[in-house]
mmCIF file with all atom_site columns, C-alpha atoms in Angstrom:
data_model
loop_
_atom_site.group_PDB
_atom_site.id
_atom_site.type_symbol
_atom_site.label_atom_id
_atom_site.label_alt_id
_atom_site.label_comp_id
_atom_site.label_asym_id
_atom_site.label_entity_id
_atom_site.label_seq_id
_atom_site.pdbx_PDB_ins_code
_atom_site.Cartn_x
_atom_site.Cartn_y
_atom_site.Cartn_z
_atom_site.occupancy
_atom_site.B_iso_or_equiv
_atom_site.pdbx_formal_charge
_atom_site.auth_seq_id
_atom_site.auth_comp_id
_atom_site.auth_asym_id
_atom_site.auth_atom_id
_atom_site.pdbx_PDB_model_num
ATOM 1   C CA . MET B 1 1   ? -77.126 -46.496 -83.996 1.00 56.00 ? 1   MET B CA 1
ATOM 2   C CA . LYS B 1 2   ? -77.717 -48.744 -81.034 1.00 79.00 ? 2   LYS B CA 1
ATOM 3   C CA . ILE B 1 3   ? -76.173 -48.090 -77.650 1.00 80.00 ? 3   ILE B CA 1
ATOM 4   C CA . ARG B 1 4   ? -74.132 -51.315 -77.906 1.00 79.00 ? 4   ARG B CA 1
ATOM 5   C CA . GLN B 1 5   ? -72.301 -49.952 -80.960 1.00 82.00 ? 5   GLN B CA 1
ATOM 6   C CA . ALA B 1 6   ? -71.660 -46.453 -79.615 1.00 87.00 ? 6   ALA B CA 1
ATOM 7   C CA . SER B 1 7   ? -68.249 -45.311 -78.362 1.00 90.00 ? 7   SER B CA 1
ATOM 8   C CA . PHE B 1 8   ? -69.837 -42.897 -75.891 1.00 94.00 ? 8   PHE B CA 1
ATOM 9   C CA . ALA B 1 9   ? -73.233 -42.508 -74.258 1.00 94.00 ? 9   ALA B CA 1
ATOM 10  C CA . LEU B 1 10  ? -74.981 -39.599 -72.596 1.00 94.00 ? 10  LEU B CA 1
ATOM 11  C CA . ARG B 1 11  ? -77.567 -40.014 -69.871 1.00 95.00 ? 11  ARG B CA 1
ATOM 12  C CA . VAL B 1 12  ? -79.778 -37.171 -68.685 1.00 95.00 ? 12  VAL B CA 1
ATOM 13  C CA . VAL B 1 13  ? -80.672 -37.311 -64.996 1.00 95.00 ? 13  VAL B CA 1
ATOM 14  C CA . ARG B 1 14  ? -82.785 -35.222 -62.631 1.00 94.00 ? 14  ARG B CA 1
ATOM 15  C CA . ARG B 1 15  ? -81.036 -33.597 -59.694 1.00 94.00 ? 15  ARG B CA 1
ATOM 16  C CA . HIS B 1 16  ? -82.360 -31.348 -56.983 1.00 93.00 ? 16  HIS B CA 1
ATOM 17  C CA . ALA B 1 17  ? -81.118 -28.245 -58.839 1.00 91.00 ? 17  ALA B CA 1
ATOM 18  C CA . GLY B 1 18  ? -82.461 -29.383 -62.238 1.00 93.00 ? 18  GLY B CA 1
ATOM 19  C CA . GLN B 1 19  ? -81.485 -31.582 -65.137 1.00 95.00 ? 19  GLN B CA 1
ATOM 20  C CA . ALA B 1 20  ? -77.892 -32.761 -65.383 1.00 96.00 ? 20  ALA B CA 1
ATOM 21  C CA . ALA B 1 21  ? -76.045 -35.282 -67.525 1.00 96.00 ? 21  ALA B CA 1
ATOM 22  C CA . ILE B 1 22  ? -73.475 -38.038 -67.199 1.00 96.00 ? 22  ILE B CA 1
ATOM 23  C CA . LEU B 1 23  ? -71.081 -38.960 -70.001 1.00 96.00 ? 23  LEU B CA 1
ATOM 24  C CA . TYR B 1 24  ? -70.038 -42.600 -70.338 1.00 95.00 ? 24  TYR B CA 1
ATOM 25  C CA . ARG B 1 25  ? -67.280 -44.101 -72.484 1.00 94.00 ? 25  ARG B CA 1
ATOM 26  C CA . ARG B 1 26  ? -67.052 -47.642 -73.773 1.00 90.00 ? 26  ARG B CA 1
ATOM 27  C CA . SER B 1 27  ? -63.979 -49.374 -72.364 1.00 88.00 ? 27  SER B CA 1
ATOM 28  C CA . LEU B 1 28  ? -62.766 -52.816 -71.346 1.00 85.00 ? 28  LEU B CA 1
ATOM 29  C CA . ASN B 1 29  ? -63.245 -54.059 -67.798 1.00 83.00 ? 29  ASN B CA 1
ATOM 30  C CA . PRO B 1 30  ? -60.712 -56.382 -66.076 1.00 86.00 ? 30  PRO B CA 1
ATOM 31  C CA . ARG B 1 31  ? -62.421 -59.410 -67.672 1.00 88.00 ? 31  ARG B CA 1
ATOM 32  C CA . GLN B 1 32  ? -61.895 -57.885 -71.134 1.00 87.00 ? 32  GLN B CA 1
ATOM 33  C CA . GLN B 1 33  ? -65.614 -57.195 -71.603 1.00 87.00 ? 33  GLN B CA 1
ATOM 34  C CA . GLU B 1 34  ? -66.806 -53.948 -73.127 1.00 86.00 ? 34  GLU B CA 1
ATOM 35  C CA . ARG B 1 35  ? -68.725 -51.797 -70.664 1.00 88.00 ? 35  ARG B CA 1
ATOM 36  C CA . LEU B 1 36  ? -69.801 -48.202 -70.364 1.00 90.00 ? 36  LEU B CA 1
ATOM 37  C CA . SER B 1 37  ? -67.808 -46.455 -67.659 1.00 91.00 ? 37  SER B CA 1
ATOM 38  C CA . LYS B 1 38  ? -68.495 -42.999 -66.268 1.00 94.00 ? 38  LYS B CA 1
ATOM 39  C CA . VAL B 1 39  ? -66.163 -40.293 -67.548 1.00 94.00 ? 39  VAL B CA 1
ATOM 40  C CA . VAL B 1 40  ? -67.570 -37.078 -66.132 1.00 94.00 ? 40  VAL B CA 1
ATOM 41  C CA . SER B 1 41  ? -70.847 -35.499 -65.119 1.00 95.00 ? 41  SER B CA 1
ATOM 42  C CA . LEU B 1 42  ? -72.321 -32.170 -66.115 1.00 96.00 ? 42  LEU B CA 1
ATOM 43  C CA . SER B 1 43  ? -73.825 -29.935 -63.446 1.00 96.00 ? 43  SER B CA 1
ATOM 44  C CA . PRO B 1 44  ? -77.304 -28.496 -63.977 1.00 96.00 ? 44  PRO B CA 1
ATOM 45  C CA . LEU B 1 45  ? -75.777 -25.112 -64.899 1.00 96.00 ? 45  LEU B CA 1
ATOM 46  C CA . ALA B 1 46  ? -73.369 -26.666 -67.411 1.00 96.00 ? 46  ALA B CA 1
ATOM 47  C CA . PHE B 1 47  ? -76.201 -28.809 -68.805 1.00 96.00 ? 47  PHE B CA 1
ATOM 48  C CA . THR B 1 48  ? -78.398 -25.761 -69.364 1.00 95.00 ? 48  THR B CA 1
ATOM 49  C CA . ALA B 1 49  ? -75.592 -23.697 -70.909 1.00 96.00 ? 49  ALA B CA 1
ATOM 50  C CA . GLY B 1 50  ? -74.476 -26.570 -73.150 1.00 95.00 ? 50  GLY B CA 1
ATOM 51  C CA . THR B 1 51  ? -77.897 -27.809 -74.244 1.00 94.00 ? 51  THR B CA 1
ATOM 52  C CA . PRO B 1 52  ? -77.332 -26.888 -77.935 1.00 94.00 ? 52  PRO B CA 1
ATOM 53  C CA . LEU B 1 53  ? -74.144 -28.977 -78.004 1.00 95.00 ? 53  LEU B CA 1
ATOM 54  C CA . LEU B 1 54  ? -75.772 -31.901 -76.214 1.00 95.00 ? 54  LEU B CA 1
ATOM 55  C CA . ARG B 1 55  ? -78.847 -31.778 -78.437 1.00 93.00 ? 55  ARG B CA 1
ATOM 56  C CA . ALA B 1 56  ? -76.701 -31.683 -81.600 1.00 93.00 ? 56  ALA B CA 1
ATOM 57  C CA . ALA B 1 57  ? -74.680 -34.656 -80.337 1.00 92.00 ? 57  ALA B CA 1
ATOM 58  C CA . ALA B 1 58  ? -77.804 -36.714 -79.641 1.00 90.00 ? 58  ALA B CA 1
ATOM 59  C CA . ARG B 1 59  ? -79.356 -35.796 -82.987 1.00 90.00 ? 59  ARG B CA 1
ATOM 60  C CA . ALA B 1 60  ? -76.203 -36.677 -84.928 1.00 89.00 ? 60  ALA B CA 1
ATOM 61  C CA . MET B 1 61  ? -76.617 -40.315 -83.950 1.00 83.00 ? 61  MET B CA 1
ATOM 62  C CA . SER B 1 62  ? -80.357 -40.781 -83.490 1.00 78.00 ? 62  SER B CA 1
ATOM 63  C CA . GLY B 1 63  ? -81.771 -38.463 -86.137 1.00 80.00 ? 63  GLY B CA 1
ATOM 64  C CA . SER B 1 64  ? -83.395 -35.068 -86.035 1.00 78.00 ? 64  SER B CA 1
ATOM 65  C CA . ALA B 1 65  ? -86.318 -36.293 -83.911 1.00 73.00 ? 65  ALA B CA 1
ATOM 66  C CA . ALA B 1 66  ? -84.051 -37.198 -80.960 1.00 77.00 ? 66  ALA B CA 1
ATOM 67  C CA . ARG B 1 67  ? -84.825 -35.449 -77.693 1.00 81.00 ? 67  ARG B CA 1
ATOM 68  C CA . LEU B 1 68  ? -82.715 -35.123 -74.555 1.00 87.00 ? 68  LEU B CA 1
ATOM 69  C CA . SER B 1 69  ? -84.994 -37.089 -72.288 1.00 85.00 ? 69  SER B CA 1
ATOM 70  C CA . GLU B 1 70  ? -84.266 -38.324 -68.804 1.00 90.00 ? 70  GLU B CA 1
ATOM 71  C CA . GLY B 1 71  ? -83.573 -41.974 -68.230 1.00 83.00 ? 71  GLY B CA 1
ATOM 72  C CA . PRO B 1 72  ? -82.317 -43.787 -71.317 1.00 86.00 ? 72  PRO B CA 1
ATOM 73  C CA . PHE B 1 73  ? -78.792 -43.620 -72.688 1.00 91.00 ? 73  PHE B CA 1
ATOM 74  C CA . HIS B 1 74  ? -78.281 -41.526 -75.814 1.00 91.00 ? 74  HIS B CA 1
ATOM 75  C CA . PRO B 1 75  ? -75.614 -43.067 -78.083 1.00 92.00 ? 75  PRO B CA 1
ATOM 76  C CA . LEU B 1 76  ? -72.786 -40.798 -79.280 1.00 93.00 ? 76  LEU B CA 1
ATOM 77  C CA . ASP B 1 77  ? -70.105 -41.536 -81.847 1.00 91.00 ? 77  ASP B CA 1
ATOM 78  C CA . GLY B 1 78  ? -66.434 -40.896 -81.178 1.00 91.00 ? 78  GLY B CA 1
ATOM 79  C CA . ASP B 1 79  ? -66.371 -37.343 -82.551 1.00 94.00 ? 79  ASP B CA 1
ATOM 80  C CA . TRP B 1 80  ? -69.430 -36.091 -80.692 1.00 95.00 ? 80  TRP B CA 1
ATOM 81  C CA . GLY B 1 81  ? -68.473 -38.006 -77.568 1.00 95.00 ? 81  GLY B CA 1
ATOM 82  C CA . ALA B 1 82  ? -65.075 -36.286 -77.555 1.00 96.00 ? 82  ALA B CA 1
ATOM 83  C CA . ARG B 1 83  ? -66.705 -32.871 -78.026 1.00 97.00 ? 83  ARG B CA 1
ATOM 84  C CA . VAL B 1 84  ? -69.140 -33.458 -75.171 1.00 96.00 ? 84  VAL B CA 1
ATOM 85  C CA . GLY B 1 85  ? -66.342 -34.892 -73.017 1.00 96.00 ? 85  GLY B CA 1
ATOM 86  C CA . CYS B 1 86  ? -64.174 -31.821 -73.613 1.00 96.00 ? 86  CYS B CA 1
ATOM 87  C CA . TYR B 1 87  ? -67.084 -29.559 -72.742 1.00 97.00 ? 87  TYR B CA 1
ATOM 88  C CA . ALA B 1 88  ? -67.865 -31.487 -69.571 1.00 96.00 ? 88  ALA B CA 1
ATOM 89  C CA . LEU B 1 89  ? -64.236 -31.433 -68.423 1.00 95.00 ? 89  LEU B CA 1
ATOM 90  C CA . VAL B 1 90  ? -63.876 -27.733 -69.245 1.00 95.00 ? 90  VAL B CA 1
ATOM 91  C CA . ALA B 1 91  ? -67.169 -26.887 -67.515 1.00 95.00 ? 91  ALA B CA 1
ATOM 92  C CA . SER B 1 92  ? -66.280 -28.761 -64.338 1.00 92.00 ? 92  SER B CA 1
ATOM 93  C CA . GLY B 1 93  ? -66.247 -26.242 -61.508 1.00 90.00 ? 93  GLY B CA 1
ATOM 94  C CA . LEU B 1 94  ? -67.127 -23.185 -63.606 1.00 93.00 ? 94  LEU B CA 1
ATOM 95  C CA . ARG B 1 95  ? -70.133 -21.008 -62.745 1.00 93.00 ? 95  ARG B CA 1
ATOM 96  C CA . ASN B 1 96  ? -70.408 -18.365 -65.480 1.00 95.00 ? 96  ASN B CA 1
ATOM 97  C CA . ALA B 1 97  ? -73.283 -19.475 -67.730 1.00 94.00 ? 97  ALA B CA 1
ATOM 98  C CA . GLU B 1 98  ? -72.419 -17.062 -70.536 1.00 95.00 ? 98  GLU B CA 1
ATOM 99  C CA . ARG B 1 99  ? -68.842 -18.337 -70.791 1.00 95.00 ? 99  ARG B CA 1
ATOM 100 C CA . LEU B 1 100 ? -70.007 -21.969 -70.545 1.00 96.00 ? 100 LEU B CA 1
ATOM 101 C CA . HIS B 1 101 ? -72.407 -21.374 -73.431 1.00 96.00 ? 101 HIS B CA 1
ATOM 102 C CA . LYS B 1 102 ? -69.614 -19.793 -75.474 1.00 95.00 ? 102 LYS B CA 1
ATOM 103 C CA . ALA B 1 103 ? -67.395 -22.825 -74.836 1.00 95.00 ? 103 ALA B CA 1
ATOM 104 C CA . ALA B 1 104 ? -70.216 -25.197 -75.836 1.00 96.00 ? 104 ALA B CA 1
ATOM 105 C CA . VAL B 1 105 ? -70.825 -23.355 -79.109 1.00 96.00 ? 105 VAL B CA 1
ATOM 106 C CA . SER B 1 106 ? -67.095 -23.377 -79.900 1.00 95.00 ? 106 SER B CA 1
ATOM 107 C CA . LEU B 1 107 ? -66.878 -27.120 -79.265 1.00 96.00 ? 107 LEU B CA 1
ATOM 108 C CA . GLN B 1 108 ? -70.000 -27.757 -81.328 1.00 95.00 ? 108 GLN B CA 1
ATOM 109 C CA . LEU B 1 109 ? -68.211 -26.187 -84.305 1.00 95.00 ? 109 LEU B CA 1
ATOM 110 C CA . ALA B 1 110 ? -64.846 -27.831 -83.534 1.00 94.00 ? 110 ALA B CA 1
ATOM 111 C CA . ASP B 1 111 ? -63.290 -30.614 -85.565 1.00 94.00 ? 111 ASP B CA 1
ATOM 112 C CA . GLY B 1 112 ? -63.949 -34.065 -84.087 1.00 93.00 ? 112 GLY B CA 1
ATOM 113 C CA . ALA B 1 113 ? -60.317 -35.183 -84.398 1.00 95.00 ? 113 ALA B CA 1
ATOM 114 C CA . GLU B 1 114 ? -59.090 -32.065 -82.613 1.00 95.00 ? 114 GLU B CA 1
ATOM 115 C CA . ALA B 1 115 ? -61.654 -32.578 -79.856 1.00 95.00 ? 115 ALA B CA 1
ATOM 116 C CA . ALA B 1 116 ? -60.525 -36.206 -79.502 1.00 95.00 ? 116 ALA B CA 1
ATOM 117 C CA . TRP B 1 117 ? -56.917 -35.024 -79.132 1.00 95.00 ? 117 TRP B CA 1
ATOM 118 C CA . TRP B 1 118 ? -57.877 -32.558 -76.387 1.00 95.00 ? 118 TRP B CA 1
ATOM 119 C CA . PHE B 1 119 ? -60.045 -35.183 -74.709 1.00 95.00 ? 119 PHE B CA 1
ATOM 120 C CA . GLY B 1 120 ? -57.100 -37.567 -74.651 1.00 93.00 ? 120 GLY B CA 1
ATOM 121 C CA . LEU B 1 121 ? -54.903 -34.902 -73.084 1.00 93.00 ? 121 LEU B CA 1
ATOM 122 C CA . MET B 1 122 ? -57.511 -34.083 -70.450 1.00 93.00 ? 122 MET B CA 1
ATOM 123 C CA . THR B 1 123 ? -57.909 -37.710 -69.414 1.00 89.00 ? 123 THR B CA 1
ATOM 124 C CA . GLY B 1 124 ? -54.169 -38.377 -69.267 1.00 82.00 ? 124 GLY B CA 1
ATOM 125 C CA . ARG B 1 125 ? -51.573 -37.771 -66.566 1.00 82.00 ? 125 ARG B CA 1
ATOM 126 C CA . ARG B 1 126 ? -51.366 -33.985 -66.897 1.00 82.00 ? 126 ARG B CA 1
ATOM 127 C CA . LYS B 1 127 ? -55.088 -33.427 -67.167 1.00 85.00 ? 127 LYS B CA 1
ATOM 128 C CA . SER B 1 128 ? -55.358 -30.252 -65.102 1.00 87.00 ? 128 SER B CA 1
ATOM 129 C CA . ARG B 1 129 ? -52.885 -28.441 -67.324 1.00 90.00 ? 129 ARG B CA 1
ATOM 130 C CA . ALA B 1 130 ? -54.655 -29.477 -70.520 1.00 90.00 ? 130 ALA B CA 1
ATOM 131 C CA . ALA B 1 131 ? -58.056 -28.541 -69.086 1.00 92.00 ? 131 ALA B CA 1
ATOM 132 C CA . ARG B 1 132 ? -56.755 -25.113 -68.112 1.00 93.00 ? 132 ARG B CA 1
ATOM 133 C CA . ALA B 1 133 ? -55.278 -24.567 -71.588 1.00 92.00 ? 133 ALA B CA 1
ATOM 134 C CA . LEU B 1 134 ? -58.520 -25.523 -73.327 1.00 94.00 ? 134 LEU B CA 1
ATOM 135 C CA . ARG B 1 135 ? -60.520 -23.308 -70.958 1.00 94.00 ? 135 ARG B CA 1
ATOM 136 C CA . VAL B 1 136 ? -58.382 -20.361 -71.988 1.00 93.00 ? 136 VAL B CA 1
ATOM 137 C CA . LEU B 1 137 ? -58.626 -21.196 -75.721 1.00 92.00 ? 137 LEU B CA 1
ATOM 138 C CA . LEU B 1 138 ? -62.416 -21.534 -75.521 1.00 92.00 ? 138 LEU B CA 1
ATOM 139 C CA . GLU B 1 139 ? -62.633 -18.323 -73.493 1.00 88.00 ? 139 GLU B CA 1
ATOM 140 C CA . ALA B 1 140 ? -64.422 -20.141 -70.681 1.00 87.00 ? 140 ALA B CA 1
ATOM 141 C CA . VAL B 1 141 ? -62.244 -18.240 -68.189 1.00 86.00 ? 141 VAL B CA 1
ATOM 142 C CA . LYS B 1 142 ? -60.521 -14.850 -68.265 1.00 79.00 ? 142 LYS B CA 1
#
């Protein structure tokens, strides 16, 4: 799938602390043109802990030879984009790599429709409450 057809896109970037990622979502701008807009970024720790999820998401769209390389956008469909978005929003501010990895594995196995529902809740008005609830369900926090 080409990046122009994808609902979400993932971009791997280099930061001082290591590799990180930025998740983009296709949306309409004020002129009613489709553009990729930034949703959330993954810290280097969250990127490292969630690499299996991110790799599976990239491979689902681009084939088994896809690699998480820096620079270009990696297209993601709606299901995988929602899973990665949920992980990124859950991982925001957390520092326990073991729990982040556990959350990433749980989201990798999650249903795409359920992940989309949670993603919608976490990007709505009461986002902090939904993020906290999903963190507890995924055992990302005690």
